[in-house]
mmCIF file with all atom_site columns, C-alpha atoms in Angstrom:
data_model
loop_
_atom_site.group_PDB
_atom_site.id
_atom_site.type_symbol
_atom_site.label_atom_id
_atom_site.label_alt_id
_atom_site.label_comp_id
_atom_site.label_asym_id
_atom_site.label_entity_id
_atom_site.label_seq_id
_atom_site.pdbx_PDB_ins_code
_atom_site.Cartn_x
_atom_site.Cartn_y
_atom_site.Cartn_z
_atom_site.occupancy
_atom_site.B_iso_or_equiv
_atom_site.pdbx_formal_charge
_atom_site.auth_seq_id
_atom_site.auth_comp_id
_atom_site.auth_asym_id
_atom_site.auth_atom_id
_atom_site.pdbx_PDB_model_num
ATOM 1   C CA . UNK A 1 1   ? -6.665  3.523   -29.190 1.00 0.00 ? 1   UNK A CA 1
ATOM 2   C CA . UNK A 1 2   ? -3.398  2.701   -30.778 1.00 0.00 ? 2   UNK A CA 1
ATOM 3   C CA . UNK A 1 3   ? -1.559  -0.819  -31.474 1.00 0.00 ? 3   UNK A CA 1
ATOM 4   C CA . UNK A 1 4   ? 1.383   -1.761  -31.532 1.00 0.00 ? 4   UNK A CA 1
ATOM 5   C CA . UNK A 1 5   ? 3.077   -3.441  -35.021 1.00 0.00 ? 5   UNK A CA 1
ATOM 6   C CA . UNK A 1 6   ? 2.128   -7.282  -33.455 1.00 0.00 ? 6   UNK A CA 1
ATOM 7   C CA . UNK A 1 7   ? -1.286  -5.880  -32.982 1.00 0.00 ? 7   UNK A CA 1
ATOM 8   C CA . UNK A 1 8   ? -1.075  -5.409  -28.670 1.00 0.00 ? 8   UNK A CA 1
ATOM 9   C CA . UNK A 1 9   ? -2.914  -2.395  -27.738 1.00 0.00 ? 9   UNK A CA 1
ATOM 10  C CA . UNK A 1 10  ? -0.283  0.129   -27.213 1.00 0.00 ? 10  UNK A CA 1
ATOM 11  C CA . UNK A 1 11  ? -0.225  1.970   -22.974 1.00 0.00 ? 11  UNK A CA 1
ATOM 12  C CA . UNK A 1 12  ? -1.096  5.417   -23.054 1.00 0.00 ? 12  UNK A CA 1
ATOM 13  C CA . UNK A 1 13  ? 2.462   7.453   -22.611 1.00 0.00 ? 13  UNK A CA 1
ATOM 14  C CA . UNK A 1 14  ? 0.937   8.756   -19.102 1.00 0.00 ? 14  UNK A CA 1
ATOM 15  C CA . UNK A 1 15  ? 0.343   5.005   -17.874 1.00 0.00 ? 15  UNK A CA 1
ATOM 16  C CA . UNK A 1 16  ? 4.039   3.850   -19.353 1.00 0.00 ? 16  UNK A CA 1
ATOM 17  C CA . UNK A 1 17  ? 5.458   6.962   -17.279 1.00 0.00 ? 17  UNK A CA 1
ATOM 18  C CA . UNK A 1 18  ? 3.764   6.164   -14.120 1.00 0.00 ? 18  UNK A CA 1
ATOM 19  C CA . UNK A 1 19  ? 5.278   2.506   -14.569 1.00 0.00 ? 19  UNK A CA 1
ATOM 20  C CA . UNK A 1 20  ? 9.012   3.535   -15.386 1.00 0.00 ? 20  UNK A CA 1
ATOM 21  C CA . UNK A 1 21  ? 8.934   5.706   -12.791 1.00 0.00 ? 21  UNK A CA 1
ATOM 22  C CA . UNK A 1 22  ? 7.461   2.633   -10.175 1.00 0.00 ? 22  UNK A CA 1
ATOM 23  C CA . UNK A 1 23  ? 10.935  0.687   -11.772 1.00 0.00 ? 23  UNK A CA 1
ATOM 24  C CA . UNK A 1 24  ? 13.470  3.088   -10.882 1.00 0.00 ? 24  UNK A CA 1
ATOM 25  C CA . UNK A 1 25  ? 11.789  4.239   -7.083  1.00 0.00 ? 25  UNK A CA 1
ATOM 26  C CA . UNK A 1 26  ? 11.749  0.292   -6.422  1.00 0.00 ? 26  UNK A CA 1
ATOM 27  C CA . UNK A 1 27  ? 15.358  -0.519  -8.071  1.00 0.00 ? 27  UNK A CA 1
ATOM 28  C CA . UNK A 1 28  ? 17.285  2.944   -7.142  1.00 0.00 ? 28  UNK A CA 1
ATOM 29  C CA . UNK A 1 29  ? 15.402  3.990   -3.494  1.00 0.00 ? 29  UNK A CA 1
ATOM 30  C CA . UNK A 1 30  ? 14.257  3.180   -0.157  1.00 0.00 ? 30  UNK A CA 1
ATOM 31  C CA . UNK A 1 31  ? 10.661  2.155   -1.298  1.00 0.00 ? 31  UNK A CA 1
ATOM 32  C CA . UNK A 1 32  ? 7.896   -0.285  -1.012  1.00 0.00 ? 32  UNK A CA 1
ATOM 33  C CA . UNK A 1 33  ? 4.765   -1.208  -2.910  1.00 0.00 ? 33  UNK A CA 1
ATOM 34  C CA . UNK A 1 34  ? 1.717   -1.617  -1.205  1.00 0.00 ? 34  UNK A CA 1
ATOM 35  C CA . UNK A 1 35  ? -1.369  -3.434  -2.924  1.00 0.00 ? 35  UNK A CA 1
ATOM 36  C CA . UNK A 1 36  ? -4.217  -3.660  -1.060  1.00 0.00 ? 36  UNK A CA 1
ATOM 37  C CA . UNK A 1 37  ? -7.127  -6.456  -2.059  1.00 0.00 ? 37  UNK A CA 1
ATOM 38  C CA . UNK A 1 38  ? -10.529 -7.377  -1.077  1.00 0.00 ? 38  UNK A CA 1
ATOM 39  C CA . UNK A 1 39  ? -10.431 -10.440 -0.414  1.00 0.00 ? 39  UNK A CA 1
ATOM 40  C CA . UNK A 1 40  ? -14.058 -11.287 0.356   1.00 0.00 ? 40  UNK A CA 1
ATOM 41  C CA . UNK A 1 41  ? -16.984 -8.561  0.239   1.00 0.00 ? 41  UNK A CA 1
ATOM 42  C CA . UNK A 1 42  ? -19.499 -10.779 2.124   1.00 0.00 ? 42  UNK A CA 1
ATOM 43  C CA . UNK A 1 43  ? -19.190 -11.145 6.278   1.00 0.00 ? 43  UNK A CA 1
ATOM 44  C CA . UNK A 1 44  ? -16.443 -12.073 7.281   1.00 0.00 ? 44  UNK A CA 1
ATOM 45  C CA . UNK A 1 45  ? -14.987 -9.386  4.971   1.00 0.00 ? 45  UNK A CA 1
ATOM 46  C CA . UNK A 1 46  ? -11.372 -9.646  4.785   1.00 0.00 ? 46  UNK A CA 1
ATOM 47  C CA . UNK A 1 47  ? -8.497  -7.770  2.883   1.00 0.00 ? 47  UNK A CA 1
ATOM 48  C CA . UNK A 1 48  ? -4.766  -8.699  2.132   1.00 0.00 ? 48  UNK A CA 1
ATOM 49  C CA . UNK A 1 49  ? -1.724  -6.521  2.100   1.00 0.00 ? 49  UNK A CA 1
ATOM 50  C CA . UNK A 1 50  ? 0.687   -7.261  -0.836  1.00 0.00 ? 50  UNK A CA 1
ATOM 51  C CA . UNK A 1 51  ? 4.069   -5.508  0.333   1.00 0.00 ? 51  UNK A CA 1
ATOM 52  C CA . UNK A 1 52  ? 6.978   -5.447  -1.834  1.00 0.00 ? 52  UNK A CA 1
ATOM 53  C CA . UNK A 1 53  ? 9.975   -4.065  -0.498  1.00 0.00 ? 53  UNK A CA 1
ATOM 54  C CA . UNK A 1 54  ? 12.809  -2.101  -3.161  1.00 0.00 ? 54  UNK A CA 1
ATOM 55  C CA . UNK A 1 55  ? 16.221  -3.218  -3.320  1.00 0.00 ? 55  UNK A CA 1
ATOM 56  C CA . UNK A 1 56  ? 17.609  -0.914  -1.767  1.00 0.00 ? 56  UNK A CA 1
ATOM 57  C CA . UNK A 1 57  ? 15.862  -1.785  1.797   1.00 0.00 ? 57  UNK A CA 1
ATOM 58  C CA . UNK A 1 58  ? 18.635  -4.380  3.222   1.00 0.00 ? 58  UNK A CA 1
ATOM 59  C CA . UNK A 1 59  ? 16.920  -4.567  6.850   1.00 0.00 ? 59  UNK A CA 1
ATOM 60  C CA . UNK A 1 60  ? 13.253  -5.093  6.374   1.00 0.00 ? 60  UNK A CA 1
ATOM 61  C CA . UNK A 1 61  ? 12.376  -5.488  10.699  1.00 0.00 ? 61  UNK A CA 1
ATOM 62  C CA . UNK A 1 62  ? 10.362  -2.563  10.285  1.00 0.00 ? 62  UNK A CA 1
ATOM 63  C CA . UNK A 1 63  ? 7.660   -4.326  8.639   1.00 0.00 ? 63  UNK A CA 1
ATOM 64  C CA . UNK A 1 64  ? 7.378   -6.245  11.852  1.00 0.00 ? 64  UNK A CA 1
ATOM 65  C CA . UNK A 1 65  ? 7.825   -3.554  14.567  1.00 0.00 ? 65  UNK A CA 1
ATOM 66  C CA . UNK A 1 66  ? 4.871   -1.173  12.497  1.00 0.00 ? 66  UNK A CA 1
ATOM 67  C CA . UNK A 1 67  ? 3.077   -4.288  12.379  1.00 0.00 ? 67  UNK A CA 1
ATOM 68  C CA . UNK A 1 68  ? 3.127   -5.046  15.945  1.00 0.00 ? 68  UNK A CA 1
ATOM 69  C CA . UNK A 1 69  ? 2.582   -1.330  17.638  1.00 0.00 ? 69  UNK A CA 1
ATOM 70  C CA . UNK A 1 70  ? -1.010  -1.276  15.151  1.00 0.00 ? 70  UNK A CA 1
ATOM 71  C CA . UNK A 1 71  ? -1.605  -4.949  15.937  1.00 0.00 ? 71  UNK A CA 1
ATOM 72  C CA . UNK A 1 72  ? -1.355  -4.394  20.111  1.00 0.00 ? 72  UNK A CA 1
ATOM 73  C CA . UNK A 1 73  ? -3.440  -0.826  19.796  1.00 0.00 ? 73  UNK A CA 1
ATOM 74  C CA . UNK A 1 74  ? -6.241  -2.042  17.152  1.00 0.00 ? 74  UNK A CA 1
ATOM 75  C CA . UNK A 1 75  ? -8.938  -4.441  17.479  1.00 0.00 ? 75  UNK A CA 1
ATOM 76  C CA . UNK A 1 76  ? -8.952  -5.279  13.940  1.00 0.00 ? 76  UNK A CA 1
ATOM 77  C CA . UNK A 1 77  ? -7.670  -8.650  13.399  1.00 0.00 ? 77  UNK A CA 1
ATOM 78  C CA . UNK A 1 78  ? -4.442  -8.783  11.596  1.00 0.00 ? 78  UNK A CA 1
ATOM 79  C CA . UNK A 1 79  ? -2.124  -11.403 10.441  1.00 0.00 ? 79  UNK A CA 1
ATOM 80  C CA . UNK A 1 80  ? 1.203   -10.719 8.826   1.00 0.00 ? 80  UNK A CA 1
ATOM 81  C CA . UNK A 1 81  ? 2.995   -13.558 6.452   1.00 0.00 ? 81  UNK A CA 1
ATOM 82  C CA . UNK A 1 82  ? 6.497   -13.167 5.520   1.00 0.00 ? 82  UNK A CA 1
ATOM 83  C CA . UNK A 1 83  ? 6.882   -14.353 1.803   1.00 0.00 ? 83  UNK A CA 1
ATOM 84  C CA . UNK A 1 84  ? 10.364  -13.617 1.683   1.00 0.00 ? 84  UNK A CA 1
ATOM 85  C CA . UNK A 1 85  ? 12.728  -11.253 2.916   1.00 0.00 ? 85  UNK A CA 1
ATOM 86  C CA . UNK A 1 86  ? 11.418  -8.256  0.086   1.00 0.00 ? 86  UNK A CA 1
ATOM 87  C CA . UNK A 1 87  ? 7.648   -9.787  0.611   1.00 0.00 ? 87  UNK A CA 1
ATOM 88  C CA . UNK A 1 88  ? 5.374   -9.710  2.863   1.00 0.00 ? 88  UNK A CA 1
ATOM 89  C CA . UNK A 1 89  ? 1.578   -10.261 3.263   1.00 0.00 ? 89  UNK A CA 1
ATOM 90  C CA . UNK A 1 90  ? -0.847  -8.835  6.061   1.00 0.00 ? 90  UNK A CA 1
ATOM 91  C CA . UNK A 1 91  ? -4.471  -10.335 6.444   1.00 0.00 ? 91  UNK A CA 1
ATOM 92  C CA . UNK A 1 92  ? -6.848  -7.437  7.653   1.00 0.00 ? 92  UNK A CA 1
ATOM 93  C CA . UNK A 1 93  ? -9.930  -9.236  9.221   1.00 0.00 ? 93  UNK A CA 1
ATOM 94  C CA . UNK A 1 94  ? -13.126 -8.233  10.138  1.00 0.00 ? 94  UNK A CA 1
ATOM 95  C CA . UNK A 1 95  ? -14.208 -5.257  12.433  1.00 0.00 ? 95  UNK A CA 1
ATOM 96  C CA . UNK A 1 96  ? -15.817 -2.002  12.507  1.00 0.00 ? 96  UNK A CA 1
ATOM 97  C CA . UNK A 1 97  ? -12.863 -0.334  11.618  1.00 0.00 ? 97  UNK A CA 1
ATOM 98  C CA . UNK A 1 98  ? -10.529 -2.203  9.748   1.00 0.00 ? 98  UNK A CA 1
ATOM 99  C CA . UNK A 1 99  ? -10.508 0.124   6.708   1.00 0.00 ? 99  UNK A CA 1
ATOM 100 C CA . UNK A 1 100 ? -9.038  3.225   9.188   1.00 0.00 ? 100 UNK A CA 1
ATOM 101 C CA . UNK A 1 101 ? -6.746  0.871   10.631  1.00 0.00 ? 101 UNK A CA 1
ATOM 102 C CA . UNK A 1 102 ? -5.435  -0.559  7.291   1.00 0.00 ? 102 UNK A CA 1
ATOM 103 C CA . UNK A 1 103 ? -4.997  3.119   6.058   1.00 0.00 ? 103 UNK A CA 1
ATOM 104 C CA . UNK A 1 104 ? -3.213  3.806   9.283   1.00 0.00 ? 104 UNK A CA 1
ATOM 105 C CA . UNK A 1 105 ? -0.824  1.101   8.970   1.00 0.00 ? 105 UNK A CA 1
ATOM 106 C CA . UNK A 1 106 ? 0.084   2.107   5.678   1.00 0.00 ? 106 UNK A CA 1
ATOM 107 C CA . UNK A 1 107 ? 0.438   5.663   7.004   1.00 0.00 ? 107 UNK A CA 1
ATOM 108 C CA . UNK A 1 108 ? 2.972   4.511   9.954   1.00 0.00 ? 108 UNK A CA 1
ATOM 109 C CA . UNK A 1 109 ? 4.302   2.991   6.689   1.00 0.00 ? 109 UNK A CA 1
ATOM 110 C CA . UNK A 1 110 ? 4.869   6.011   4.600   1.00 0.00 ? 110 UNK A CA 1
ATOM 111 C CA . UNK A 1 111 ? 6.083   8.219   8.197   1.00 0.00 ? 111 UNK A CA 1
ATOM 112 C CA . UNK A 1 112 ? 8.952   5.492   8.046   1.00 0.00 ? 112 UNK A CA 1
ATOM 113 C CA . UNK A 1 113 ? 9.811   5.491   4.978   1.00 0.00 ? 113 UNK A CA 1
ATOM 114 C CA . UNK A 1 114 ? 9.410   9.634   4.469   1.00 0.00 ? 114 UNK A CA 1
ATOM 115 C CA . UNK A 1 115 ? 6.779   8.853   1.859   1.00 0.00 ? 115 UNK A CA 1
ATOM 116 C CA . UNK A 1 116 ? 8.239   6.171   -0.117  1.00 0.00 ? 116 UNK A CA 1
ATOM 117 C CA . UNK A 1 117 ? 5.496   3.875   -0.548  1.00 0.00 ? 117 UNK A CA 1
ATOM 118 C CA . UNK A 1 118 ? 3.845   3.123   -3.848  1.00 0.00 ? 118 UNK A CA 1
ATOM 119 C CA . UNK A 1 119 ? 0.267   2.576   -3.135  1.00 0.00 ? 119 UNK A CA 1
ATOM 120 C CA . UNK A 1 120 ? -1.995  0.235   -4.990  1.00 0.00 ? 120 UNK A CA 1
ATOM 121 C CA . UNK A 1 121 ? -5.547  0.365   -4.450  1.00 0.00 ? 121 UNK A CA 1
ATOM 122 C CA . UNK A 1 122 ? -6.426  -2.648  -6.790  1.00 0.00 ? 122 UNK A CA 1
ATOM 123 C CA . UNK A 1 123 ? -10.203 -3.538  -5.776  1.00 0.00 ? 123 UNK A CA 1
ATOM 124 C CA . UNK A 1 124 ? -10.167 -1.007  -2.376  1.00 0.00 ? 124 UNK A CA 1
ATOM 125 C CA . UNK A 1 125 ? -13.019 0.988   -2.327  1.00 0.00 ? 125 UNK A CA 1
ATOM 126 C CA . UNK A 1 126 ? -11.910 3.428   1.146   1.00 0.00 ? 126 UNK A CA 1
ATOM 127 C CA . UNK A 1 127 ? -11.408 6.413   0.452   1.00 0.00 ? 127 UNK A CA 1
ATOM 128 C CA . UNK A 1 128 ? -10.210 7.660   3.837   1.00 0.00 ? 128 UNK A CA 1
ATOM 129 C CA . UNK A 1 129 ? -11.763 10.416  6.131   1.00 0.00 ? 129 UNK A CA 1
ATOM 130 C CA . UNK A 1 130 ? -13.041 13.615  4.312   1.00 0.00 ? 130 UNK A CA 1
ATOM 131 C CA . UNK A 1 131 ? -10.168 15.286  6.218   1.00 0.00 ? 131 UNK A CA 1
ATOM 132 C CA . UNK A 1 132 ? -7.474  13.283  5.093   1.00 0.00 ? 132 UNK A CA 1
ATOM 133 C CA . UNK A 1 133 ? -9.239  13.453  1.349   1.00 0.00 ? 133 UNK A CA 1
ATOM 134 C CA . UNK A 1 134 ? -9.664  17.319  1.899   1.00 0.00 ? 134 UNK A CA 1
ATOM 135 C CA . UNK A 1 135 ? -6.047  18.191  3.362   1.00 0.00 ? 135 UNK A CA 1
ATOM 136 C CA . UNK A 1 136 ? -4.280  21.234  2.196   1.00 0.00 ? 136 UNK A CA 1
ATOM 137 C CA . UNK A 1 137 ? -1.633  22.272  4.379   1.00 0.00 ? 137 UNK A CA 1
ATOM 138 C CA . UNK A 1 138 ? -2.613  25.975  3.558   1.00 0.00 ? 138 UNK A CA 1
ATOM 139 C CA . UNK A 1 139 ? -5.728  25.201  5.446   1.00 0.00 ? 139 UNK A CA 1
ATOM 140 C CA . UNK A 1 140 ? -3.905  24.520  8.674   1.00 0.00 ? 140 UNK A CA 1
ATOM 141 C CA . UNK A 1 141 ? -0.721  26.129  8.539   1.00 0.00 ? 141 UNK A CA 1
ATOM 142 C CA . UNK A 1 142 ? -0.180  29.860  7.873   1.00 0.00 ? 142 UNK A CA 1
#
């Protein structure tokens, strides 16, 4: 462990790289944070959606229309908040599958944005499918 000369404990170089690089996608690209929280562990279990949108995005409607396709096909209860125009916040309610259709929605997400999306798993505990873990293209594609 290292310190810095007013005694702070000094970021590992790897964890100041990762966040430099977060500070130029969001400032320079077409990109958006995603940080996902458990809200409450106990029934009704609920999660929020932190979503951050770069400076770069000038139109931000999409967060609405992927919102609304998942919202009319799932049976998870969702609820989206708009913060701001960069910030937005989606409530993911209780139901058998609400982790799936979170990670979906932040799939549709990433398809939009051609993988873009920062992705912040704060207190999350899903892990996803052991196929979407396990994917290696060489496995399906020769």
């Amino acid at each position: 462990m290292e310190f810095n000369p007013d005694g702070s404990v000094r970021l590992p170089d790897e964890l100041v790289r990762q966040k430099q690089e977060k500070e130029d996608r969001m400032k320079k690209g077409r990109c958006m944070v995603v940080r996902k929280d458990v809200l409450s562990t106990k029934p009704p279990k609920t999660c929020m959606l932190h979503i951050m949108l770069s400076d770069a995005i000038d139109d931000n409607r999409f967060v609405e229309t992927i919102f609304q396709q998942l919202n009319e096909k799932s049976q998870t209860p969702f609820k989206l908040t708009k913060v701001n125009e960069k910030q937005f916040d989606i409530e993911v309610g209780t139901e058998f599958r609400r982790c799936s259709d979170c990670s979906e929605l932040v799939r549709r997400f990433k398809e939009f944005l051609y993988s873009n999306v920062i992705e912040e798993k704060q207190d999350c505990p899903y892990e996803g499918s052991p196929r979407e873990r396990n994917f290696c293209y060489e496995d399906y594609f020769d």
